[in-house]
Coordinates of C-alpha atoms in Angstrom, one line a residue:
M1 CA -74.5 9.1 33.4
V2 CA -77.8 10.3 34.7
K3 CA -77.5 13.6 32.8
R4 CA -76.5 11.7 29.6
I5 CA -79.6 9.5 29.9
A6 CA -81.8 12.5 30.5
A7 CA -80.3 14.3 27.4
L8 CA -80.9 11.2 25.3
S9 CA -84.5 10.9 26.7
M10 CA -85.2 14.5 25.6
L11 CA -84.0 13.7 22.1
L12 CA -86.2 10.7 22.0
L13 CA -89.2 12.8 23.1
L14 CA -88.4 15.3 20.4
A15 CA -88.1 12.5 17.8
T16 CA -91.5 11.2 18.7
T17 CA -93.1 14.6 18.2
I18 CA -92.1 14.9 14.5
E19 CA -93.3 13.0 11.5
A20 CA -91.1 9.9 11.1
K21 CA -89.5 9.4 7.7
P22 CA -87.6 6.2 6.7
F23 CA -83.8 6.2 7.1
K24 CA -82.1 6.0 3.7
K25 CA -78.7 4.5 3.4
V26 CA -76.7 6.3 0.7
V27 CA -73.0 5.7 1.4
G28 CA -71.3 4.6 -1.9
Q29 CA -73.9 6.4 -4.0
E30 CA -73.5 9.6 -6.0
F31 CA -74.8 12.7 -4.3
P32 CA -77.4 14.7 -6.3
A33 CA -76.2 17.6 -8.4
V34 CA -75.8 20.8 -6.3
K35 CA -76.1 24.1 -8.1
V36 CA -77.1 26.8 -5.7
T37 CA -76.8 30.5 -5.0
D38 CA -74.7 31.4 -2.0
L39 CA -77.0 33.8 -0.1
M40 CA -73.9 35.4 1.6
T41 CA -72.1 36.4 -1.6
G42 CA -74.8 36.1 -4.3
K43 CA -72.5 33.8 -6.3
E44 CA -73.6 30.7 -8.1
V45 CA -71.9 27.5 -6.7
D46 CA -71.7 24.4 -8.8
L47 CA -70.4 21.6 -6.5
S48 CA -69.2 19.5 -9.4
K49 CA -66.8 22.3 -10.4
E50 CA -65.7 22.9 -6.9
L51 CA -64.7 19.3 -6.4
K52 CA -62.3 19.5 -9.4
K53 CA -60.0 22.0 -7.7
D54 CA -56.6 20.5 -6.8
E55 CA -56.7 21.5 -3.1
I56 CA -60.2 20.1 -2.5
K57 CA -60.5 16.7 -0.8
G58 CA -64.3 16.7 -0.8
A59 CA -67.4 18.5 0.4
V60 CA -69.6 18.6 3.4
I61 CA -73.4 19.1 2.8
T62 CA -75.2 19.8 6.0
F63 CA -79.0 20.1 6.0
T64 CA -79.9 22.6 8.8
C65 CA -82.4 25.3 9.5
I66 CA -83.4 28.3 11.7
G67 CA -85.9 27.0 14.2
C68 CA -84.5 23.6 15.4
P69 CA -83.0 23.7 18.9
V70 CA -80.8 20.7 18.0
A71 CA -79.3 22.5 15.0
K72 CA -78.8 25.6 17.1
A73 CA -76.9 23.6 19.6
Y74 CA -74.4 22.7 16.9
E75 CA -73.7 26.2 15.5
E76 CA -70.3 26.6 17.2
R77 CA -69.2 23.1 16.4
K78 CA -70.1 23.5 12.7
E79 CA -68.1 26.7 12.5
D80 CA -65.1 25.1 14.3
L81 CA -65.1 22.4 11.6
V82 CA -65.2 25.0 8.8
K83 CA -62.2 26.8 10.3
K84 CA -60.2 23.5 10.7
Y85 CA -61.0 21.9 7.4
G86 CA -62.2 24.8 5.1
D87 CA -59.0 24.8 3.1
H88 CA -59.6 21.3 1.9
F89 CA -63.4 20.9 1.9
V90 CA -66.4 22.8 0.4
F91 CA -68.9 23.4 3.2
I92 CA -72.5 23.9 2.1
F93 CA -75.3 24.6 4.5
L94 CA -78.6 23.8 2.9
N95 CA -82.0 24.8 4.3
A96 CA -84.6 22.4 3.0
N97 CA -87.3 23.6 5.4
M98 CA -89.1 25.5 2.6
G99 CA -92.5 24.4 4.0
S100 CA -92.0 26.7 7.0
E101 CA -89.0 29.0 6.5
T102 CA -88.0 31.6 3.9
A103 CA -84.8 32.4 2.1
D104 CA -84.6 35.9 3.5
A105 CA -85.0 34.7 7.1
W106 CA -82.4 32.0 6.5
K107 CA -79.9 34.6 5.1
D108 CA -80.5 36.9 8.1
Y109 CA -80.1 34.0 10.6
A110 CA -76.9 32.8 8.9
K111 CA -75.4 36.3 9.1
E112 CA -76.3 36.8 12.7
S113 CA -74.9 33.4 13.5
G114 CA -71.6 34.1 11.8
Y115 CA -71.8 31.3 9.2
S116 CA -68.8 30.5 7.0
G117 CA -69.0 28.4 3.9
V118 CA -71.8 28.4 1.4
V119 CA -75.3 29.2 2.8
A120 CA -78.1 28.2 0.4
V121 CA -81.7 27.2 0.0
D122 CA -82.7 23.8 -1.2
E123 CA -85.4 25.0 -3.6
G124 CA -88.5 22.8 -3.3
S125 CA -86.5 20.6 -0.9
K126 CA -85.4 18.8 -4.1
I127 CA -82.0 17.7 -2.9
A128 CA -83.2 16.6 0.5
K129 CA -86.0 14.6 -1.0
E130 CA -83.7 12.9 -3.6
I131 CA -80.9 12.0 -1.1
G132 CA -83.4 11.1 1.7
A133 CA -82.4 13.7 4.3
T134 CA -84.9 13.7 7.1
V135 CA -83.7 15.8 10.0
T136 CA -81.6 18.9 10.9
P137 CA -78.7 18.8 11.3
E138 CA -77.9 15.9 8.9
C139 CA -74.5 15.6 7.2
Y140 CA -73.1 14.1 4.0
V141 CA -69.4 13.9 3.2
I142 CA -68.6 13.6 -0.5
N143 CA -65.3 12.6 -2.0
P144 CA -63.9 14.4 -5.2
K145 CA -65.7 11.9 -7.4
G146 CA -69.1 13.0 -5.9
T147 CA -69.6 9.8 -4.0
V148 CA -71.0 9.8 -0.5
V149 CA -68.5 8.5 2.0
F150 CA -70.1 9.5 5.2
H151 CA -73.7 10.1 6.2
G152 CA -74.9 10.9 9.7
P153 CA -74.8 13.4 12.6
I154 CA -71.9 15.7 13.5
D155 CA -71.1 13.8 16.6
D156 CA -72.9 11.6 19.1
S157 CA -74.3 14.2 21.6
Q158 CA -76.3 17.4 21.4
D159 CA -74.7 18.4 24.7
P160 CA -70.9 18.9 24.0
K161 CA -70.1 17.8 27.6
Y162 CA -71.0 14.2 26.6
I163 CA -69.4 13.8 23.2
E164 CA -67.6 10.5 22.8
D165 CA -67.3 10.2 19.0
Q166 CA -66.4 13.1 16.7
L167 CA -68.1 11.4 13.7
L168 CA -68.0 14.1 11.1
A169 CA -64.5 15.3 12.0
N170 CA -63.2 11.7 11.8
A171 CA -64.7 11.3 8.3
L172 CA -63.0 14.5 7.1
E173 CA -59.7 13.4 8.7
S174 CA -59.9 10.1 6.8
L175 CA -60.1 11.9 3.5
V176 CA -57.2 14.3 4.4
T177 CA -54.9 11.4 5.6
G178 CA -56.1 8.7 3.2
K179 CA -56.8 6.4 6.1
E180 CA -59.9 4.4 5.5
L181 CA -62.9 5.1 7.8
P182 CA -64.2 2.0 9.6
E183 CA -67.3 0.7 7.9
E184 CA -69.5 1.0 11.1
K185 CA -68.6 4.7 11.3
R186 CA -69.6 5.6 7.7
E187 CA -73.4 5.8 8.0
M188 CA -75.9 6.1 10.9
Q189 CA -79.2 7.8 11.7
A190 CA -78.8 11.5 12.4
F191 CA -80.9 13.0 15.2
G192 CA -82.7 16.4 15.3
C193 CA -85.8 18.0 14.1
G194 CA -87.8 16.7 11.1
I195 CA -87.3 18.6 7.9
N196 CA -90.5 20.3 6.8
Y197 CA -90.3 19.6 3.0
A198 CA -91.8 22.1 0.6
K199 CA -95.1 20.8 -0.7
D200 CA -95.0 19.4 -4.2
E201 CA -96.6 21.7 -6.7

């Protein structure tokens, strides 16, 4: 318990050192159009087309980055989810930190970290701004109709020893099984490092 409180205290301290942005509730809304270049393959990815494939149950959009220690703590867990659910979900990892990171650096980091799924840049932080993403990592699960059905963190603890709620995995499982996700588990504030939006031109 003491260790868990200490871990949460560190997250709170981190949160107070970044610029606070308002929490935007978006479950039930349509996710913005996603047309990006996969940095790992060079191929163009149009999410609306991917969602029409018969085997696809939905998509997971995760805003993440290179320099955030919270995002780094989740690398293995993110990859585990891709391995488990990748046959039925499109996983897209978007870097919206275009105020401080580059596409080349993001590509190199993703390769070194062994990313699966689509690795892309949110040019001008446009998608993050439109949907209201504020931290890394922050996840959005979208059903085949393009509607947001889950928004929040991957789970409830940066330290895997103290996980009590597999939030993202439960959201994906609900789409696979058709079992409705409890309303109180559909949307909550993600925790991590503030997204450094690209400056408006």
